[in-house]
XYZ file of C-alpha atoms in Angstrom:
449
model
C -36.899 40.809 -262.381
C -38.407 40.896 -265.843
C -39.760 37.841 -267.622
C -39.627 39.729 -270.923
C -43.269 39.079 -271.662
C -44.564 39.896 -275.142
C -44.809 43.634 -275.613
C -48.273 45.144 -275.688
C -48.680 48.127 -277.998
C -49.796 51.408 -276.420
C -50.211 55.046 -277.386
C -47.107 56.724 -278.866
C -44.995 58.734 -276.440
C -44.187 62.269 -277.515
C -43.701 63.997 -274.143
C -42.673 63.193 -270.586
C -46.137 63.826 -269.116
C -47.378 60.204 -269.474
C -44.118 58.971 -267.922
C -44.639 61.113 -264.841
C -48.238 59.911 -264.716
C -47.017 56.289 -264.637
C -45.234 57.025 -261.362
C -48.379 58.671 -260.043
C -50.385 55.558 -260.942
C -48.068 53.520 -258.696
C -49.210 55.414 -255.584
C -51.026 53.293 -252.986
C -52.893 54.128 -249.770
C -50.680 53.557 -246.738
C -52.943 50.703 -245.595
C -51.984 48.856 -248.794
C -48.217 49.296 -248.482
C -46.322 46.042 -248.896
C -42.734 44.885 -249.253
C -41.036 42.216 -251.309
C -37.599 40.600 -251.138
C -35.248 39.682 -253.942
C -32.459 37.293 -253.046
C -29.801 36.299 -255.558
C -27.251 33.599 -254.838
C -24.463 31.769 -256.631
C -24.697 28.109 -257.684
C -21.540 25.974 -257.514
C -20.831 22.237 -257.715
C -20.161 20.631 -254.356
C -16.401 20.572 -253.829
C -15.650 22.965 -256.688
C -15.403 26.682 -257.422
C -16.235 26.232 -261.104
C -19.277 28.181 -262.310
C -22.287 26.150 -263.384
C -23.447 26.447 -267.020
C -27.075 26.347 -268.062
C -26.665 23.205 -270.119
C -26.053 19.633 -268.984
C -27.533 17.115 -266.554
C -26.209 19.102 -263.579
C -26.662 22.581 -265.041
C -28.794 25.530 -264.083
C -31.476 24.455 -266.565
C -31.664 21.031 -264.902
C -32.031 22.764 -261.532
C -35.020 24.747 -262.822
C -36.560 21.556 -264.199
C -36.200 19.807 -260.848
C -37.831 22.714 -258.961
C -40.666 23.272 -261.453
C -42.985 20.429 -260.301
C -43.455 22.246 -256.979
C -46.343 24.263 -258.377
C -44.363 26.491 -260.747
C -45.242 27.596 -264.266
C -42.140 27.499 -266.519
C -41.422 30.547 -268.649
C -39.780 30.403 -272.093
C -39.120 33.239 -274.512
C -40.570 31.129 -277.341
C -42.155 27.658 -277.339
C -38.854 26.241 -278.575
C -36.639 28.159 -276.131
C -35.200 26.749 -272.897
C -36.879 27.495 -269.585
C -35.367 30.677 -268.100
C -37.750 31.370 -265.207
C -40.439 29.845 -262.998
C -43.586 31.547 -261.711
C -45.706 30.524 -258.710
C -48.366 32.991 -257.713
C -46.726 36.375 -257.302
C -43.244 34.886 -256.771
C -40.770 34.140 -259.541
C -37.442 32.368 -259.826
C -35.251 33.870 -262.514
C -31.666 33.798 -263.722
C -29.160 36.623 -263.795
C -26.719 36.628 -266.752
C -24.066 34.380 -265.141
C -26.533 31.908 -263.643
C -27.080 33.727 -260.356
C -30.306 32.194 -259.032
C -32.853 34.793 -257.933
C -36.100 34.702 -256.017
C -38.282 37.727 -256.767
C -40.638 37.400 -253.851
C -44.328 38.130 -253.462
C -45.489 41.426 -251.944
C -46.337 40.992 -248.257
C -47.645 43.195 -245.486
C -44.929 42.043 -243.059
C -41.213 41.379 -243.302
C -41.618 38.019 -241.552
C -43.962 36.782 -244.299
C -41.407 37.772 -246.944
C -38.667 36.069 -244.917
C -40.690 32.862 -244.588
C -41.288 32.769 -248.334
C -37.540 33.101 -248.928
C -36.791 30.328 -246.401
C -39.255 28.044 -248.191
C -37.651 28.904 -251.530
C -34.199 28.129 -250.146
C -35.408 24.824 -248.718
C -36.836 23.754 -252.071
C -33.846 24.985 -254.050
C -31.267 23.414 -251.730
C -33.036 20.046 -251.953
C -33.110 20.197 -255.741
C -29.500 21.414 -255.908
C -28.265 18.689 -253.574
C -29.756 16.020 -255.818
C -27.690 17.444 -258.684
C -24.463 17.796 -256.689
C -24.843 21.566 -256.469
C -24.845 24.065 -253.607
C -25.979 27.640 -252.983
C -23.382 30.194 -251.895
C -24.037 33.601 -250.296
C -21.352 36.074 -251.372
C -21.646 39.441 -253.094
C -18.984 38.768 -255.750
C -17.492 35.572 -257.146
C -14.192 35.151 -255.271
C -12.508 33.503 -258.255
C -12.880 33.723 -262.003
C -13.105 36.482 -264.572
C -15.889 37.536 -266.907
C -13.698 37.148 -269.986
C -10.874 35.032 -271.289
C -8.383 33.681 -268.802
C -8.945 32.114 -265.394
C -12.323 30.564 -264.761
C -14.548 31.850 -267.530
C -18.192 32.553 -266.749
C -21.120 30.926 -268.550
C -24.004 32.945 -269.992
C -27.656 32.124 -269.516
C -29.762 31.641 -272.692
C -31.814 34.827 -272.442
C -31.967 37.093 -275.485
C -31.992 40.275 -273.418
C -28.671 39.312 -271.830
C -27.057 38.552 -275.179
C -27.951 42.056 -276.350
C -26.766 43.679 -273.099
C -23.547 41.659 -273.400
C -22.816 43.650 -276.561
C -24.171 47.062 -275.616
C -23.441 47.584 -271.917
C -19.613 47.138 -272.102
C -19.580 50.139 -274.449
C -20.684 52.164 -271.422
C -18.264 50.927 -268.734
C -15.187 48.767 -268.149
C -16.774 46.582 -265.464
C -20.178 46.048 -267.090
C -19.581 42.339 -267.653
C -18.321 41.966 -264.084
C -21.659 43.330 -262.900
C -23.643 40.961 -265.079
C -21.694 37.780 -264.387
C -19.868 38.179 -261.088
C -22.181 40.000 -258.633
C -25.004 38.873 -256.388
C -27.291 40.996 -254.248
C -30.254 41.245 -251.925
C -32.943 43.832 -252.547
C -36.221 45.002 -251.057
C -39.134 46.682 -252.830
C -41.538 49.063 -251.101
C -44.513 51.316 -251.820
C -45.276 55.025 -251.530
C -48.491 56.996 -250.943
C -48.006 60.102 -253.077
C -45.251 62.145 -254.680
C -44.161 63.789 -251.425
C -43.964 60.376 -249.740
C -41.994 58.942 -252.663
C -39.549 61.842 -252.553
C -39.003 61.552 -248.789
C -38.482 57.784 -248.899
C -36.222 57.828 -251.945
C -34.010 60.604 -250.568
C -33.834 58.966 -247.129
C -32.783 55.627 -248.609
C -30.219 57.300 -250.860
C -28.646 59.194 -247.954
C -28.567 56.054 -245.770
C -27.365 53.712 -248.521
C -23.651 53.855 -247.595
C -24.586 52.506 -244.146
C -26.498 49.721 -245.883
C -23.449 48.984 -248.043
C -21.260 48.748 -244.927
C -23.730 46.530 -243.026
C -24.065 44.094 -245.931
C -20.550 44.309 -247.418
C -19.773 40.685 -248.282
C -17.491 40.721 -251.327
C -13.839 41.403 -250.448
C -12.170 38.848 -252.757
C -11.483 39.235 -256.470
C -9.650 36.626 -258.537
C -8.693 34.738 -255.400
C -7.230 37.552 -253.314
C -8.303 40.597 -251.269
C -9.425 43.479 -253.473
C -9.012 46.341 -251.001
C -12.800 46.692 -250.783
C -15.206 45.218 -248.277
C -17.845 45.412 -251.012
C -16.249 45.002 -254.391
C -19.764 44.406 -255.735
C -20.529 48.034 -254.894
C -17.257 49.163 -256.461
C -18.149 47.426 -259.737
C -21.168 49.659 -260.253
C -18.902 52.711 -260.519
C -17.735 51.485 -263.932
C -20.893 50.085 -265.478
C -22.477 53.255 -266.876
C -22.486 56.578 -265.013
C -25.613 57.693 -266.895
C -27.743 54.849 -265.514
C -26.121 53.856 -262.189
C -25.222 55.328 -258.824
C -26.870 58.383 -257.273
C -28.947 61.193 -258.755
C -27.674 64.680 -257.832
C -31.301 65.746 -257.279
C -31.436 63.454 -254.231
C -29.032 65.807 -252.446
C -29.960 69.320 -253.558
C -33.663 69.327 -252.686
C -34.893 69.180 -256.294
C -35.999 65.538 -256.523
C -39.487 64.820 -257.882
C -41.267 62.453 -260.243
C -40.255 64.756 -263.075
C -36.612 64.760 -261.941
C -36.496 60.948 -262.045
C -38.142 60.858 -265.465
C -35.734 63.499 -266.807
C -32.759 61.531 -265.510
C -34.069 58.348 -267.123
C -34.790 60.097 -270.423
C -31.133 61.083 -270.744
C -29.806 57.522 -270.316
C -28.834 55.730 -273.548
C -30.985 52.847 -274.744
C -29.509 49.397 -274.295
C -32.065 47.880 -276.656
C -35.435 48.256 -278.352
C -37.758 45.343 -279.015
C -39.211 45.425 -282.509
C -40.976 42.636 -284.410
C -39.709 39.997 -282.008
C -36.100 41.196 -282.285
C -33.802 43.245 -280.059
C -32.396 46.351 -281.757
C -29.829 48.736 -280.297
C -30.034 52.243 -281.766
C -27.519 54.756 -280.461
C -30.077 57.037 -278.853
C -31.135 58.254 -275.442
C -34.813 57.774 -274.676
C -35.280 61.531 -275.012
C -33.810 61.380 -278.515
C -36.009 58.378 -279.297
C -39.116 60.400 -278.373
C -37.949 63.297 -280.524
C -36.638 61.386 -283.549
C -38.444 58.048 -283.399
C -36.990 54.784 -284.695
C -37.707 53.517 -288.186
C -40.301 56.247 -288.502
C -42.199 55.433 -285.301
C -42.156 57.025 -281.826
C -41.715 54.867 -278.715
C -44.592 53.632 -276.561
C -45.038 52.736 -272.907
C -43.700 49.218 -273.485
C -40.408 50.752 -274.620
C -40.349 52.941 -271.504
C -40.959 49.942 -269.243
C -38.073 48.102 -270.908
C -35.859 51.159 -270.535
C -36.611 51.579 -266.809
C -35.560 47.954 -266.260
C -32.096 48.765 -267.682
C -31.451 51.584 -265.188
C -29.573 50.685 -262.008
C -29.432 53.567 -259.519
C -28.982 52.857 -255.819
C -32.724 53.501 -255.428
C -34.814 52.575 -258.463
C -38.384 53.668 -259.155
C -40.709 51.543 -261.242
C -44.081 50.478 -259.858
C -42.253 50.116 -256.528
C -39.249 51.690 -254.821
C -36.295 49.287 -255.019
C -33.436 49.469 -252.492
C -30.345 48.066 -254.225
C -27.310 48.615 -251.975
C -26.885 45.241 -250.214
C -24.536 42.416 -251.132
C -25.958 38.908 -251.139
C -25.903 37.627 -247.573
C -27.349 34.837 -245.453
C -31.076 34.115 -245.322
C -31.271 35.727 -241.887
C -29.535 38.894 -243.070
C -31.833 39.013 -246.088
C -34.874 38.744 -243.833
C -33.437 41.594 -241.774
C -33.212 43.688 -244.946
C -36.998 43.727 -245.291
C -37.474 44.472 -241.594
C -34.930 47.310 -241.678
C -36.669 49.254 -244.414
C -40.183 48.469 -243.261
C -39.293 49.868 -239.845
C -37.679 53.010 -241.230
C -39.944 53.863 -244.156
C -43.369 52.730 -242.990
C -43.365 54.392 -239.545
C -43.652 58.190 -239.626
C -41.542 58.844 -236.519
C -38.818 56.449 -237.633
C -38.600 58.164 -241.003
C -38.194 61.517 -239.259
C -35.435 60.109 -237.038
C -33.678 58.508 -240.017
C -33.699 61.824 -241.879
C -31.819 63.406 -238.969
C -29.290 60.606 -238.423
C -26.641 61.856 -240.845
C -25.308 65.323 -241.627
C -26.591 66.913 -244.822
C -23.925 66.086 -247.379
C -23.468 67.539 -250.831
C -23.535 65.183 -253.787
C -19.725 65.109 -253.910
C -19.433 64.552 -250.159
C -21.944 61.726 -250.354
C -19.973 59.971 -253.097
C -16.913 60.090 -250.838
C -19.009 58.665 -247.968
C -20.170 55.836 -250.239
C -16.583 55.107 -251.280
C -15.504 54.874 -247.630
C -18.345 52.446 -246.912
C -17.509 50.090 -249.764
C -13.764 50.213 -249.036
C -13.713 50.007 -245.244
C -17.157 48.691 -244.366
C -18.227 49.258 -240.776
C -14.640 50.113 -239.811
C -14.853 53.376 -241.741
C -15.781 56.824 -240.489
C -17.958 59.732 -241.547
C -16.117 62.680 -240.063
C -15.515 61.744 -236.403
C -18.353 59.184 -236.336
C -17.623 55.479 -236.784
C -19.814 53.825 -239.392
C -20.630 50.854 -237.189
C -22.103 53.200 -234.575
C -24.122 55.096 -237.176
C -25.302 51.788 -238.632
C -26.267 50.627 -235.147
C -28.325 53.782 -234.693
C -30.013 53.197 -238.043
C -30.977 49.666 -237.010
C -32.217 50.969 -233.650
C -34.438 53.503 -235.460
C -35.882 50.677 -237.549
C -36.497 48.571 -234.436
C -38.361 51.360 -232.688
C -40.395 51.881 -235.842
C -41.340 48.203 -235.951
C -42.219 48.149 -232.266
C -44.743 50.896 -232.954
C -45.861 49.426 -236.273
C -45.736 45.663 -235.787
C -43.582 44.304 -232.958
C -43.537 40.771 -234.371
C -41.226 41.932 -237.173
C -38.674 43.441 -234.766
C -36.814 40.175 -233.922
C -35.782 39.896 -237.588
C -33.342 42.759 -236.953
C -31.227 40.713 -234.517
C -28.570 39.756 -237.143
C -28.101 43.411 -238.096
C -27.869 44.469 -234.462
C -25.107 41.888 -233.956
C -23.199 42.949 -237.075
C -23.333 46.641 -236.161
C -22.312 45.959 -232.548
C -19.339 43.869 -233.698
C -18.015 46.669 -235.909
C -17.206 44.006 -238.520
C -18.884 43.852 -241.921
C -19.652 40.297 -243.116
C -16.699 40.660 -245.511
C -14.327 40.441 -242.563
C -15.440 36.848 -241.940
C -14.734 36.095 -245.610
C -11.221 37.532 -245.287
C -10.640 35.567 -242.072
C -11.710 32.358 -243.810
C -9.471 33.152 -246.779
C -6.479 33.636 -244.476
C -7.206 30.267 -242.850
C -7.472 28.449 -246.174
C -7.452 30.377 -249.465
C -8.619 27.422 -251.579
C -11.853 28.646 -253.187
C -13.597 25.271 -252.978
C -13.051 25.340 -249.218
C -14.150 28.959 -248.968
C -17.435 28.138 -250.728
C -18.210 25.600 -248.019
C -17.947 28.267 -245.339
C -20.585 30.459 -247.000
C -23.158 27.969 -248.184
C -26.770 28.938 -247.666
């Protein structure tokens, strides 16, 4: 989550060396490793499947205003602009383009602390929403509506960055607006000790991500009917921008490094540049920007930070490692997300076991594995192995890791253990509910947070 704070000028960038060094600066001793949760959710009126605009007495802006007195500092782009985020300590509440309501949580040592912060956020937000006749819904994709004309049209939040991306990102992919307006996710951020540790963790998460997609698949409906995917949210990312989304080939051929990530990012087109308080959109990659400059000036580190925030791979590196493969799910499943990756990535033996769980796939084979996971969820297979059994083994590895690391976090994995054992992705419950009663306003009730 970015609050789009005022840019601070820095030294001009003319080579990739300072960009690699930025990743090195993010290294932390293992004793200081933390995790943070991000939990997006949809806001709907009680009894309705209509999206909620920012404006109005019962809009998203009014919801922010009602929450703000609970110790939050409102954030505006300018003194005259509407409030678009709230900050309290290290935690922030922000808005995705279509009004998806997001908690970007504080960094914590344990998954249970992160989970408790999210529960407190949900308690506060649900109380404020209820007073406005609104409710929170946990699904990975809006089950009705379209991002453009026709059907239920989506509102846009009043954030300048999103207005620019609304123009530039659809040039890159057919489903870019679907991603911005129609999807909702859960994410976890983690730390690394050094480059070798970063490489191991990033590659492990990338290789395991299809299992994560299957465990959290919770978006089977599109425009009121089954889409053929357990996670249509994951499918959307295939047609957003192949230069800035998905998987890096270097994660699968043994060549990944800080430099490899920087090189990949340098070759992604700019979505915008901030200059003199305005958003510009030159048709350049960041590599071209470093070589050619813009309006006679080279980029600086503020431009690079902006650029990194517009890249959306399955595992994203900034100052932390972001795991991005899960659909929005219940509070309990979101708490389990933090526990899962803490158990796997922060215990040495668990990381070794996780690296051996799956066969070594080529880049092309992995893309096919990912497609199976988003289409079939836990009912799919990787060769002769059923995905629900592989996912169960992944959760068991995480549990053993937590029992060695911090046994009090292990109970958070119970929802994932149950999902894997059932062989049914959360999306199957959505499809069952749709078959019972396909009215979207009824469906929303079944998946309220």
